[in-house]
């Protein structure tokens, strides 16, 4: 079993719809949870990160973590064609001031917003 | 914000040759950098952790003699694919973390390696 599971999609939704992307994880020691967006042939870029359980909102994006069920979600409101990309969830055990904490990634979900 | 530059973005090489990929942190110092490999439609697989001034730490199943990592300075890590084979063709990405309150690793733009 992979430590972080993510439905690879593809997922297609019409412009303006609310998108829900989800991951599950198995390692209960994970503390930090991140969502990355990756455009084709580019490196991933960080969208949001959360610590432990709870919600975090940034513009049209909301990240949600439920540690009791080991469930990670990303919601995109008023989706735009420019949101079309692959979205990767990631988790880590701890935060490191020295930047040496490993990330464990999900497979990524390919999202297409249809104009 | 933190910027990680990766070069080259694309390289084609012949079987048996070696290829070097550079990863630079442009506006911060990184004692640790990470090297990933990504196959089409698959996730990032961590290959190794690059540590400035010491040996890299390789993940299980990654051949350290084939994928040579050198972290010569606080802003530069290199990955050399030695004696490349077609099965080494992949997308290689590096990342680094600034180690500040802005948690989140910054990734390079990736290198598409094709071995012919």
Coordinates of C-alpha atoms in Angstrom, one line a residue:
Chain A
X1 CA 0.0 0.0 0.0
X2 CA 1.3 3.4 -0.9
X3 CA 1.7 5.9 1.9
X4 CA -0.3 8.5 0.0
X5 CA -3.1 7.5 -2.3
X6 CA -4.6 9.7 -4.9
X7 CA -7.1 9.1 -7.7
X8 CA -5.2 9.8 -10.9
X9 CA -8.3 10.9 -12.8
X10 CA -8.5 12.4 -15.4
X11 CA -11.1 14.8 -14.1
X12 CA -13.0 17.1 -16.4
X13 CA -15.4 19.8 -15.1
X14 CA -17.0 22.8 -16.7
X15 CA -15.7 26.3 -16.1
X16 CA -17.1 27.9 -12.9
X17 CA -17.7 24.5 -11.2
X18 CA -16.4 23.6 -7.8
X19 CA -13.6 21.1 -8.0
X20 CA -12.9 18.6 -5.2
X21 CA -9.6 16.7 -5.2
X22 CA -8.8 14.2 -2.5
X23 CA -6.1 12.0 -1.1
X24 CA -5.8 9.5 1.7
X25 CA -2.7 8.5 3.6
X26 CA -1.8 5.6 5.8
X27 CA 1.1 7.0 8.0
X28 CA -0.6 8.5 11.1
X29 CA 2.7 10.2 11.9
X30 CA 2.3 12.7 9.0
X31 CA 1.9 16.2 10.3
X32 CA 2.2 18.5 7.3
X33 CA 0.1 18.3 4.2
X34 CA 0.6 20.1 1.0
X35 CA -1.0 20.6 -2.4
X36 CA 1.1 21.2 -5.5
X37 CA 0.1 22.2 -9.0
X38 CA 2.1 20.9 -11.9
X39 CA 1.7 22.1 -15.5
X40 CA 2.8 19.9 -18.3
X41 CA 6.6 19.5 -18.5
X42 CA 7.1 21.8 -15.6
X43 CA 8.2 21.4 -12.0
X44 CA 5.4 21.4 -9.3
X45 CA 4.6 24.7 -7.6
X46 CA 3.3 24.9 -4.0
X47 CA -0.4 25.9 -3.7
X48 CA -1.1 25.4 0.0
X49 CA 0.1 23.7 3.0
X50 CA -1.6 22.8 6.3
X51 CA -0.5 21.6 9.6
X52 CA -2.4 18.8 11.3
X53 CA -6.2 18.9 11.0
X54 CA -8.2 21.8 9.9
X55 CA -9.0 24.1 7.0
X56 CA -7.0 26.7 5.2
X57 CA -8.3 29.1 2.6
X58 CA -6.4 31.1 0.0
X59 CA -8.5 32.9 -2.6
X60 CA -10.4 30.3 -4.6
X61 CA -8.5 27.4 -3.0
X62 CA -9.4 25.7 0.3
X63 CA -7.3 22.9 1.8
X64 CA -8.8 20.5 4.3
X65 CA -7.2 17.9 6.5
X66 CA -9.0 15.3 8.6
X67 CA -6.4 13.4 10.5
X68 CA -9.0 11.1 12.2
X69 CA -9.9 9.7 8.8
X70 CA -6.5 10.4 7.2
X71 CA -8.2 12.3 4.4
X72 CA -6.8 15.4 2.6
X73 CA -8.9 17.6 0.3
X74 CA -8.4 20.5 -2.0
X75 CA -11.4 22.5 -3.2
X76 CA -11.2 25.0 -6.1
X77 CA -14.1 27.4 -6.4
X78 CA -15.1 29.2 -9.6
X79 CA -12.7 27.0 -11.6
X80 CA -11.0 28.5 -14.5
X81 CA -9.4 27.0 -17.7
X82 CA -6.0 28.1 -16.3
X83 CA -6.6 25.7 -13.4
X84 CA -6.1 22.8 -15.8
X85 CA -3.1 21.0 -14.5
X86 CA -2.0 18.0 -12.5
X87 CA -2.6 18.4 -8.7
X88 CA -0.4 16.5 -6.3
X89 CA -0.9 16.0 -2.6
X90 CA 2.1 15.5 -0.4
X91 CA 2.8 14.8 3.2
X92 CA 5.7 15.0 5.6
X93 CA 6.5 13.9 9.1
X94 CA 7.6 17.3 10.5
X95 CA 8.8 20.7 9.6
X96 CA 12.5 21.2 9.4
X97 CA 14.2 24.5 9.7
X98 CA 17.0 23.0 7.7
X99 CA 14.8 21.9 4.8
X100 CA 15.8 18.2 5.1
X101 CA 12.4 16.7 5.7
X102 CA 11.3 14.3 2.9
X103 CA 8.0 14.7 1.2
X104 CA 5.8 11.7 0.2
X105 CA 3.7 12.4 -2.9
X106 CA 0.4 11.1 -4.2
X107 CA 0.1 10.0 -7.8
X108 CA -1.4 13.3 -8.9
X109 CA -4.8 14.0 -10.4
X110 CA -5.0 15.4 -13.9
X111 CA -7.7 18.1 -14.0
X112 CA -9.2 19.8 -17.1
X113 CA -11.5 22.8 -16.8
X114 CA -13.7 23.0 -19.9
X115 CA -14.5 26.5 -21.1
Chain B
X1 CA 10.2 34.1 -3.2
X2 CA 12.6 31.2 -3.3
X3 CA 13.7 30.2 -6.8
X4 CA 15.3 27.0 -7.9
X5 CA 16.9 26.9 -11.3
X6 CA 17.4 23.6 -13.1
X7 CA 19.5 23.1 -16.3
X8 CA 19.2 21.8 -18.9
X9 CA 15.4 21.7 -19.4
X10 CA 15.8 19.0 -22.1
X11 CA 18.6 16.7 -23.2
X12 CA 19.0 13.9 -25.6
X13 CA 22.0 11.6 -25.3
X14 CA 23.3 8.4 -26.7
X15 CA 23.3 5.1 -24.8
X16 CA 26.4 4.7 -22.8
X17 CA 27.2 8.4 -22.3
X18 CA 26.8 10.4 -19.2
X19 CA 24.6 13.4 -18.6
X20 CA 24.9 16.1 -15.9
X21 CA 21.9 18.0 -14.6
X22 CA 22.4 21.1 -12.4
X23 CA 20.1 22.4 -9.7
X24 CA 20.8 25.9 -8.3
X25 CA 19.0 27.8 -5.5
X26 CA 19.2 31.4 -6.8
X27 CA 18.2 33.5 -3.8
X28 CA 18.8 31.3 -0.8
X29 CA 21.2 28.8 0.5
X30 CA 20.2 25.1 0.6
X31 CA 22.1 22.6 2.7
X32 CA 19.7 20.0 1.4
X33 CA 18.3 19.4 -2.0
X34 CA 16.2 16.5 -3.3
X35 CA 16.2 14.7 -6.6
X36 CA 13.1 13.2 -8.0
X37 CA 12.2 11.1 -11.0
X38 CA 8.8 11.3 -12.6
X39 CA 7.5 8.9 -15.2
X40 CA 4.6 9.9 -17.5
X41 CA 1.3 10.2 -15.7
X42 CA 3.0 9.1 -12.5
X43 CA 4.0 10.8 -9.3
X44 CA 7.3 12.1 -8.1
X45 CA 9.6 9.3 -6.8
X46 CA 12.3 10.5 -4.5
X47 CA 15.7 9.3 -5.7
X48 CA 18.1 10.8 -3.2
X49 CA 18.7 13.5 -0.7
X50 CA 21.7 15.7 -1.5
X51 CA 23.6 17.1 1.4
X52 CA 26.1 19.9 1.1
X53 CA 29.6 18.8 2.0
X54 CA 28.7 15.2 2.5
X55 CA 27.5 12.1 0.7
X56 CA 24.0 11.9 -0.7
X57 CA 21.4 9.6 0.8
X58 CA 19.9 7.3 -1.7
X59 CA 16.4 5.8 -1.6
X60 CA 16.1 2.1 -1.7
X61 CA 16.5 0.7 -5.2
X62 CA 18.3 3.7 -6.6
X63 CA 21.8 2.8 -7.9
X64 CA 24.2 5.3 -6.3
X65 CA 26.9 4.4 -8.8
X66 CA 24.6 5.2 -11.7
X67 CA 23.1 8.4 -10.4
X68 CA 26.0 10.4 -9.0
X69 CA 25.1 13.4 -6.8
X70 CA 27.4 16.1 -5.9
X71 CA 26.4 19.0 -3.6
X72 CA 29.5 21.1 -4.0
X73 CA 28.2 24.4 -2.5
X74 CA 25.2 25.8 -0.6
X75 CA 23.6 26.8 -3.9
X76 CA 24.4 24.0 -6.3
X77 CA 23.7 20.3 -6.5
X78 CA 24.3 18.2 -9.6
X79 CA 22.9 14.8 -10.7
X80 CA 25.0 12.8 -13.2
X81 CA 23.4 9.9 -15.0
X82 CA 26.3 7.7 -15.9
X83 CA 26.3 5.1 -18.7
X84 CA 22.8 6.1 -19.6
X85 CA 20.4 3.6 -21.0
X86 CA 17.0 4.1 -22.7
X87 CA 15.2 3.0 -19.5
X88 CA 16.8 6.0 -17.8
X89 CA 14.7 8.3 -20.0
X90 CA 12.5 10.2 -17.6
X91 CA 11.7 13.6 -16.2
X92 CA 14.1 14.6 -13.4
X93 CA 13.2 17.3 -10.9
X94 CA 15.2 18.8 -8.0
X95 CA 13.8 20.7 -5.1
X96 CA 15.0 22.7 -2.1
X97 CA 13.5 24.3 0.9
X98 CA 14.5 27.7 2.2
X99 CA 14.2 26.6 5.8
X100 CA 12.1 29.6 6.8
X101 CA 8.5 30.0 8.1
X102 CA 7.3 29.8 4.5
X103 CA 7.1 26.0 4.6
X104 CA 7.1 24.3 1.3
X105 CA 9.7 23.0 -1.0
X106 CA 10.5 24.9 -4.2
X107 CA 10.9 22.8 -7.3
X108 CA 13.1 23.3 -10.3
X109 CA 11.4 23.3 -13.7
X110 CA 12.6 19.8 -14.4
X111 CA 14.9 18.1 -17.0
X112 CA 13.5 15.8 -19.7
X113 CA 16.1 13.2 -20.4
X114 CA 15.8 11.1 -23.5
X115 CA 18.4 8.3 -24.1
X116 CA 18.6 7.0 -27.6

